[in-house]
GROMACS .gro file of C-alpha atoms in nm:
model
  334
    1ASN     CA    1  10.949  -3.642   1.185
    2PHE     CA    2  10.932  -3.468   0.901
    3TRP     CA    3  11.129  -3.744   0.598
    4ARG     CA    4  11.236  -3.641   0.248
    5ASP     CA    5  11.402  -3.917  -0.055
    6GLN     CA    6  11.408  -3.895  -0.384
    7THR     CA    7  11.053  -4.138  -0.379
    8HIS     CA    8  10.919  -3.786  -0.174
    9VAL     CA    9  11.087  -3.527  -0.315
   10ARG     CA   10  10.886  -3.257  -0.127
   11GLY     CA   11  10.842  -3.489   0.189
   12ILE     CA   12  10.613  -3.691   0.438
   13TRP     CA   13  10.515  -3.641   0.784
   14ARG     CA   14  10.537  -3.995   0.979
   15ARG     CA   15  10.522  -4.109   1.308
   16THR     CA   16  10.634  -4.384   1.487
   17SER     CA   17  10.677  -4.553   1.899
   18SER     CA   18  11.033  -4.464   2.098
   19GLN     CA   19  11.058  -4.811   2.086
   20SER     CA   20  11.059  -4.908   1.770
   21TYR     CA   21  11.231  -4.635   1.691
   22ALA     CA   22  11.490  -4.740   1.874
   23MET     CA   23  11.511  -5.047   1.644
   24PRO     CA   24  11.657  -5.128   1.406
   25LYS     CA   25  11.441  -5.121   1.097
   26PRO     CA   26  11.111  -4.916   1.265
   27ALA     CA   27  10.790  -4.872   1.147
   28TRP     CA   28  10.682  -4.567   1.057
   29THR     CA   29  10.359  -4.501   0.948
   30THR     CA   30  10.296  -4.171   0.693
   31VAL     CA   31  10.034  -3.874   0.943
   32LEU     CA   32  10.091  -3.670   0.613
   33ASP     CA   33  10.168  -3.702   0.221
   34LEU     CA   34  10.311  -3.315   0.085
   35ASP     CA   35  10.376  -3.502  -0.231
   36ALA     CA   36  10.037  -3.622  -0.250
   37LEU     CA   37   9.879  -3.289  -0.092
   38ALA     CA   38  10.055  -3.110  -0.403
   39LYS     CA   39   9.928  -3.254  -0.632
   40SER     CA   40   9.614  -3.313  -0.509
   41GLU     CA   41   9.578  -2.926  -0.509
   42ARG     CA   42   9.782  -2.797  -0.800
   43ALA     CA   43   9.949  -2.633  -0.500
   44ASN     CA   44  10.352  -2.597  -0.546
   45TRP     CA   45  10.387  -2.718  -0.102
   46VAL     CA   46  10.658  -2.653   0.106
   47TRP     CA   47  10.643  -2.775   0.475
   48GLU     CA   48  10.744  -2.491   0.700
   49GLY     CA   49  10.691  -2.728   0.940
   50SER     CA   50  10.390  -2.854   1.327
   51ASP     CA   51  10.229  -2.739   1.598
   52CYS     CA   52  10.065  -2.958   1.798
   53ALA     CA   53   9.792  -2.877   2.098
   54LEU     CA   54   9.908  -2.962   2.417
   55PRO     CA   55   9.819  -3.203   2.645
   56ASP     CA   56   9.692  -3.488   2.372
   57GLU     CA   57   9.831  -3.325   2.065
   58HIS     CA   58   9.608  -3.464   1.859
   59ARG     CA   59   9.480  -3.137   1.660
   60CYS     CA   60   9.813  -2.941   1.454
   61LEU     CA   61   9.912  -2.704   1.344
   62ILE     CA   62  10.054  -2.670   0.928
   63ILE     CA   63  10.227  -2.453   0.829
   64LEU     CA   64  10.319  -2.431   0.401
   65SER     CA   65  10.481  -2.233   0.206
   66ASP     CA   66  10.409  -2.168  -0.178
   67GLY     CA   67  10.789  -2.332  -0.282
   68GLY     CA   68  10.934  -2.183   0.014
   69GLU     CA   69  10.868  -1.776   0.005
   70ASP     CA   70  10.796  -1.660   0.358
   71ALA     CA   71  10.466  -1.601   0.327
   72GLN     CA   72  10.288  -1.904   0.546
   73THR     CA   73   9.936  -2.105   0.550
   74VAL     CA   74   9.806  -2.249   0.766
   75ARG     CA   75   9.581  -2.517   0.864
   76GLU     CA   76   9.479  -2.729   1.081
   77PHE     CA   77   9.491  -3.086   1.108
   78ASP     CA   78   9.434  -3.368   1.280
   79VAL     CA   79   9.686  -3.638   1.288
   80THR     CA   80   9.427  -3.924   1.434
   81THR     CA   81   9.213  -3.869   1.139
   82ARG     CA   82   9.496  -3.772   0.964
   83ARG     CA   83   9.300  -3.511   0.791
   84PHE     CA   84   9.291  -3.165   0.758
   85VAL     CA   85   8.991  -3.017   0.957
   86SER     CA   86   8.644  -2.975   0.813
   87ASN     CA   87   8.614  -2.552   0.935
   88GLY     CA   88   8.905  -2.568   1.130
   89PHE     CA   89   9.170  -2.320   1.162
   90VAL     CA   90   9.296  -2.129   0.848
   91LEU     CA   91   9.490  -1.824   0.793
   92SER     CA   92   9.542  -1.794   0.451
   93ARG     CA   93   9.873  -1.712   0.299
   94GLY     CA   94  10.075  -1.366   0.478
   95LYS     CA   95  10.364  -1.315   0.640
   96GLN     CA   96  10.268  -1.456   0.983
   97SER     CA   97  10.374  -1.644   1.394
   98VAL     CA   98  10.055  -1.836   1.521
   99THR     CA   99  10.087  -2.073   1.821
  100TRP     CA  100   9.811  -2.288   2.007
  101GLU     CA  101   9.642  -2.045   2.396
  102ASP     CA  102   9.481  -2.411   2.413
  103PRO     CA  103   9.321  -2.619   2.219
  104ASN     CA  104   9.061  -2.488   2.080
  105THR     CA  105   9.187  -2.087   2.067
  106LEU     CA  106   9.463  -1.862   1.907
  107LEU     CA  107   9.743  -1.598   1.954
  108ALA     CA  108   9.833  -1.481   1.605
  109ALA     CA  109  10.107  -1.256   1.456
  110ARG     CA  110  10.056  -1.090   1.097
  111GLU     CA  111   9.938  -0.908   0.844
  112TRP     CA  112   9.588  -0.885   0.926
  113LYS     CA  113   9.518  -0.581   0.651
  114PRO     CA  114   9.755  -0.528   0.362
  115GLY     CA  115   9.978  -0.249   0.537
  116ASP     CA  116   9.986  -0.484   0.872
  117LEU     CA  117  10.424  -0.562   0.890
  118THR     CA  118  10.756  -0.388   1.055
  119GLN     CA  119  10.914  -0.199   0.803
  120SER     CA  120  11.159  -0.476   0.811
  121GLY     CA  121  10.823  -0.710   0.652
  122TYR     CA  122  10.692  -0.908   0.987
  123PRO     CA  123  10.377  -0.831   1.166
  124TYR     CA  124  10.341  -0.668   1.486
  125ILE     CA  125  10.003  -0.685   1.566
  126VAL     CA  126   9.875  -0.962   1.800
  127LYS     CA  127   9.527  -1.123   1.802
  128ARG     CA  128   9.336  -1.379   2.002
  129LEU     CA  129   9.121  -1.618   1.754
  130SER     CA  130   8.837  -1.820   1.945
  131ARG     CA  131   8.724  -2.154   1.674
  132GLY     CA  132   8.431  -2.061   1.424
  133GLN     CA  133   8.538  -1.672   1.531
  134PRO     CA  134   8.566  -1.494   1.237
  135ILE     CA  135   8.883  -1.399   1.154
  136ALA     CA  136   8.796  -1.006   1.088
  137ASN     CA  137   8.638  -0.980   1.496
  138ALA     CA  138   8.987  -1.129   1.615
  139THR     CA  139   9.028  -0.943   1.971
  140GLU     CA  140   9.355  -0.766   1.956
  141LEU     CA  141   9.628  -0.806   2.257
  142TYR     CA  142   9.914  -0.654   2.166
  143ARG     CA  143   9.981  -0.408   1.901
  144GLY     CA  144  10.440  -0.300   1.812
  145VAL     CA  145  10.510  -0.036   1.580
  146PRO     CA  146  10.604  -0.060   1.257
  147THR     CA  147  10.962   0.039   1.363
  148ASP     CA  148  11.011  -0.340   1.496
  149VAL     CA  149  11.191  -0.616   1.428
  150GLY     CA  150  10.844  -0.807   1.547
  151VAL     CA  151  10.628  -0.949   1.740
  152ASN     CA  152  10.574  -1.273   1.807
  153PRO     CA  153  10.307  -1.494   2.119
  154VAL     CA  154  10.429  -1.714   2.214
  155VAL     CA  155  10.319  -1.993   2.445
  156MET     CA  156  10.522  -2.179   2.709
  157HIS     CA  157  10.432  -2.585   2.957
  158ASP     CA  158  10.551  -2.746   3.152
  159GLY     CA  159  10.580  -3.087   3.244
  160SER     CA  160  10.365  -2.978   3.515
  161GLY     CA  161  10.089  -2.810   3.416
  162HIS     CA  162  10.165  -2.486   3.424
  163GLN     CA  163  10.149  -2.233   3.090
  164LEU     CA  164  10.377  -1.876   3.029
  165ASP     CA  165  10.121  -1.658   2.747
  166VAL     CA  166  10.388  -1.440   2.652
  167ILE     CA  167  10.481  -1.173   2.379
  168GLU     CA  168  10.800  -1.129   2.246
  169ARG     CA  169  10.894  -0.774   2.069
  170ASP     CA  170  11.171  -0.759   1.925
  171VAL     CA  171  11.361  -0.386   1.886
  172THR     CA  172  11.611  -0.455   1.695
  173PHE     CA  173  11.754  -0.759   1.595
  174PHE     CA  174  11.938  -0.833   1.946
  175THR     CA  175  11.699  -0.679   2.192
  176ALA     CA  176  11.359  -0.742   2.300
  177GLU     CA  177  11.082  -0.640   2.512
  178TYR     CA  178  10.856  -0.915   2.679
  179TYR     CA  179  10.539  -0.871   2.780
  180LEU     CA  180  10.292  -1.131   3.029
  181VAL     CA  181   9.925  -1.253   2.896
  182MET     CA  182   9.675  -1.178   3.238
  183HIS     CA  183   9.353  -1.299   3.007
  184ASP     CA  184   9.278  -0.958   2.817
  185ARG     CA  185   9.554  -0.754   3.042
  186ILE     CA  186   9.914  -0.718   2.946
  187ARG     CA  187  10.156  -0.637   3.155
  188LYS     CA  188  10.519  -0.612   3.081
  189LEU     CA  189  10.786  -0.869   3.303
  190GLY     CA  190  11.089  -0.678   3.374
  191LEU     CA  191  11.377  -0.857   3.219
  192PRO     CA  192  11.660  -0.730   3.082
  193GLU     CA  193  11.640  -0.641   2.666
  194LYS     CA  194  11.835  -0.930   2.536
  195VAL     CA  195  11.768  -1.219   2.750
  196ASN     CA  196  11.645  -1.584   2.586
  197LEU     CA  197  11.348  -1.827   2.724
  198ALA     CA  198  11.472  -2.143   2.729
  199GLY     CA  199  11.118  -2.311   2.834
  200LEU     CA  200  10.927  -2.368   3.186
  201VAL     CA  201  11.040  -2.668   3.435
  202SER     CA  202  10.906  -2.784   3.785
  203GLY     CA  203  10.602  -2.357   3.789
  204ARG     CA  204  10.959  -2.224   3.666
  205LEU     CA  205  11.071  -1.930   3.374
  206ILE     CA  206  11.400  -2.058   3.243
  207LEU     CA  207  11.633  -1.836   3.030
  208THR     CA  208  11.980  -1.722   2.958
  209LEU     CA  209  12.186  -1.377   2.914
  210ASN     CA  210  12.369  -1.218   2.668
  211GLN     CA  211  12.428  -0.916   2.865
  212ASP     CA  212  12.500  -0.819   3.261
  213TRP     CA  213  12.137  -0.827   3.482
  214THR     CA  214  12.185  -0.660   3.773
  215VAL     CA  215  11.856  -0.694   3.970
  216GLY     CA  216  11.747  -0.772   4.330
  217GLY     CA  217  12.122  -0.624   4.490
  218SER     CA  218  12.264  -0.930   4.262
  219VAL     CA  219  12.486  -0.940   3.959
  220TYR     CA  220  12.410  -1.194   3.700
  221PRO     CA  221  12.666  -1.213   3.427
  222ALA     CA  222  12.603  -1.276   3.052
  223GLY     CA  223  12.619  -1.656   2.970
  224SER     CA  224  12.415  -1.687   3.270
  225LEU     CA  225  12.153  -1.941   3.305
  226LEU     CA  226  11.861  -1.816   3.578
  227ALA     CA  227  11.523  -1.926   3.715
  228ILE     CA  228  11.159  -1.664   3.763
  229ASP     CA  229  10.923  -1.869   4.010
  230LEU     CA  230  10.601  -1.762   3.802
  231ALA     CA  231  10.429  -1.747   4.152
  232GLY     CA  232  10.654  -1.424   4.156
  233ILE     CA  233  10.539  -1.330   3.775
  234ALA     CA  234  10.191  -1.319   3.828
  235ALA     CA  235  10.206  -1.122   4.096
  236ASP     CA  236  10.511  -0.858   4.023
  237PRO     CA  237  10.558  -0.875   3.588
  238GLU     CA  238  10.774  -0.604   3.657
  239HIS     CA  239  11.052  -0.684   3.958
  240LEU     CA  240  11.162  -1.015   3.944
  241GLN     CA  241  11.355  -1.222   4.178
  242PRO     CA  242  11.554  -1.458   3.908
  243THR     CA  243  11.748  -1.768   4.081
  244LEU     CA  244  12.030  -1.875   3.961
  245ILE     CA  245  12.165  -2.179   3.767
  246TYR     CA  246  12.482  -2.209   3.617
  247THR     CA  247  12.720  -1.916   3.547
  248PRO     CA  248  12.990  -2.089   3.313
  249GLY     CA  249  13.378  -2.023   3.374
  250GLN     CA  250  13.636  -1.880   3.285
  251ARG     CA  251  13.703  -2.111   2.972
  252GLU     CA  252  13.317  -2.216   2.980
  253SER     CA  253  13.017  -2.200   2.778
  254LEU     CA  254  12.646  -2.218   2.752
  255ASP     CA  255  12.529  -2.313   2.417
  256THR     CA  256  12.199  -2.498   2.479
  257VAL     CA  257  11.951  -2.561   2.699
  258VAL     CA  258  11.635  -2.837   2.715
  259PRO     CA  259  11.351  -2.901   2.902
  260THR     CA  260  11.219  -3.237   3.055
  261LYS     CA  261  10.917  -3.278   3.230
  262SER     CA  262  11.105  -3.288   3.568
  263ARG     CA  263  11.513  -3.152   3.467
  264LEU     CA  264  11.677  -2.869   3.288
  265LEU     CA  265  11.933  -3.070   3.026
  266VAL     CA  266  12.204  -2.771   2.894
  267ALA     CA  267  12.468  -2.830   2.626
  268SER     CA  268  12.794  -2.616   2.768
  269TYR     CA  269  13.177  -2.607   2.602
  270LEU     CA  270  13.468  -2.630   2.850
  271ASN     CA  271  13.769  -2.586   2.670
  272VAL     CA  272  13.631  -2.592   2.358
  273ARG     CA  273  13.506  -3.013   2.491
  274GLY     CA  274  13.141  -3.076   2.521
  275ARG     CA  275  13.020  -3.156   2.854
  276ALA     CA  276  12.609  -3.285   2.878
  277LEU     CA  277  12.466  -3.160   3.198
  278VAL     CA  278  12.173  -3.188   3.400
  279PHE     CA  279  11.927  -2.991   3.665
  280THR     CA  280  11.748  -3.091   3.843
  281PRO     CA  281  11.498  -2.788   4.119
  282GLY     CA  282  11.508  -2.884   4.458
  283PRO     CA  283  11.382  -2.661   4.669
  284SER     CA  284  11.408  -2.230   4.809
  285GLY     CA  285  11.501  -2.233   4.383
  286SER     CA  286  11.824  -2.456   4.493
  287TRP     CA  287  11.950  -2.629   4.164
  288SER     CA  288  12.170  -2.946   4.167
  289LYS     CA  289  12.429  -3.064   3.842
  290GLN     CA  290  12.519  -3.415   3.704
  291GLN     CA  291  12.722  -3.467   3.438
  292LEU     CA  292  12.595  -3.716   3.152
  293GLU     CA  293  12.898  -3.982   3.084
  294LEU     CA  294  12.965  -3.951   2.694
  295PRO     CA  295  13.222  -4.004   2.474
  296ASP     CA  296  13.501  -3.599   2.582
  297ASN     CA  297  13.664  -3.367   2.274
  298SER     CA  298  13.270  -3.420   2.100
  299SER     CA  299  13.042  -3.192   2.059
  300ILE     CA  300  12.726  -3.165   2.195
  301GLY     CA  301  12.432  -3.199   2.080
  302LEU     CA  302  12.007  -3.248   2.198
  303ASP     CA  303  11.785  -3.242   1.978
  304ASP     CA  304  11.531  -3.369   2.138
  305SER     CA  305  11.302  -3.353   2.426
  306ASN     CA  306  10.917  -3.465   2.627
  307LEU     CA  307  10.757  -3.282   2.940
  308ARG     CA  308  10.588  -3.597   2.896
  309ASN     CA  309  10.902  -3.756   3.068
  310ASP     CA  310  11.246  -3.689   3.206
  311THR     CA  311  11.382  -3.858   2.823
  312ALA     CA  312  11.565  -3.709   2.532
  313TYR     CA  313  11.793  -3.713   2.209
  314VAL     CA  314  12.119  -3.594   2.262
  315SER     CA  315  12.388  -3.641   1.988
  316ALA     CA  316  12.762  -3.627   2.031
  317THR     CA  317  13.008  -3.549   1.679
  318SER     CA  318  13.407  -3.539   1.694
  319PHE     CA  319  13.696  -3.620   1.450
  320LEU     CA  320  13.667  -3.967   1.481
  321SER     CA  321  13.376  -4.041   1.574
  322PRO     CA  322  13.050  -3.976   1.329
  323THR     CA  323  12.744  -3.833   1.462
  324THR     CA  324  12.572  -4.103   1.777
  325LEU     CA  325  12.240  -4.038   1.895
  326TYR     CA  326  12.184  -4.118   2.281
  327ASP     CA  327  11.889  -4.183   2.416
  328VAL     CA  328  11.900  -4.036   2.741
  329ASP     CA  329  11.698  -4.058   3.067
  330ALA     CA  330  11.760  -3.719   3.224
  331ALA     CA  331  11.553  -3.870   3.556
  332THR     CA  332  11.860  -4.079   3.591
  333GLY     CA  333  12.158  -3.942   3.426
  334SER     CA  334  12.171  -4.319   3.209
   0.00000   0.00000   0.00000
């Protein structure tokens, strides 16, 4: 996690094991000291996050900004040596959105040349950048238009080894189009314009609806949680066949969705009382549901999950109880 205190004003990126984290005093190892880095480079670095390449997560993209501005600098970091990678990926200061396609390839949307930004000030051109390739030679995959809000690459994985590469074109602040990246081909996905992609579970794309969707003779109301088989997406991206996971009732609302290796954790509210649900995929697109035994009359937060197994961290807060963190096994419901 990233930690700040009186000694570490800019913060440290640190790690421990899940076993040590459960102890009263975890044994932390500092991976990157941002105060020391800023001092050595005479820079006003502010931490903006990290993105580690699956499956090993040894190489990470460290995202920094100068004083907290919107423009960012992206640099490749090796967590095993705790050093920035010599001749590794470096994307210089600019407004950008970057993610790993594989350990040697990035998908990036950025201001490739001056002026490559939308009227909202965000990038709209996505390119593929390979290790060792000059940034000027990156291969263009998709180009939006300057009137878009912005365009971003998104790469999703599941615990079974599936991967889905898409490009999100934010046409407006509330609506978006999604495009499937198939090597060097781009195909538009037949999704409604008000939808959120929540991740992958067992070879299925998980999404939530912010509008009603009529498809295949069925009507899925806004607020529904759906799954689409990846094989069907690859075969015919424009004509998708979703299956229903969950539709909130009249006094329910869907809040947060988090995948684990083989399950789907969902936080919802019934009469403004938080619940944590576990959905397990079954045959022919079916899903079974289980409710976790967490304190009633609470706000529920899905804080973190792990695609290597079915564990997750779930928090609960109520008017009479402070925020409490639970170590959850979604496979057993414990």
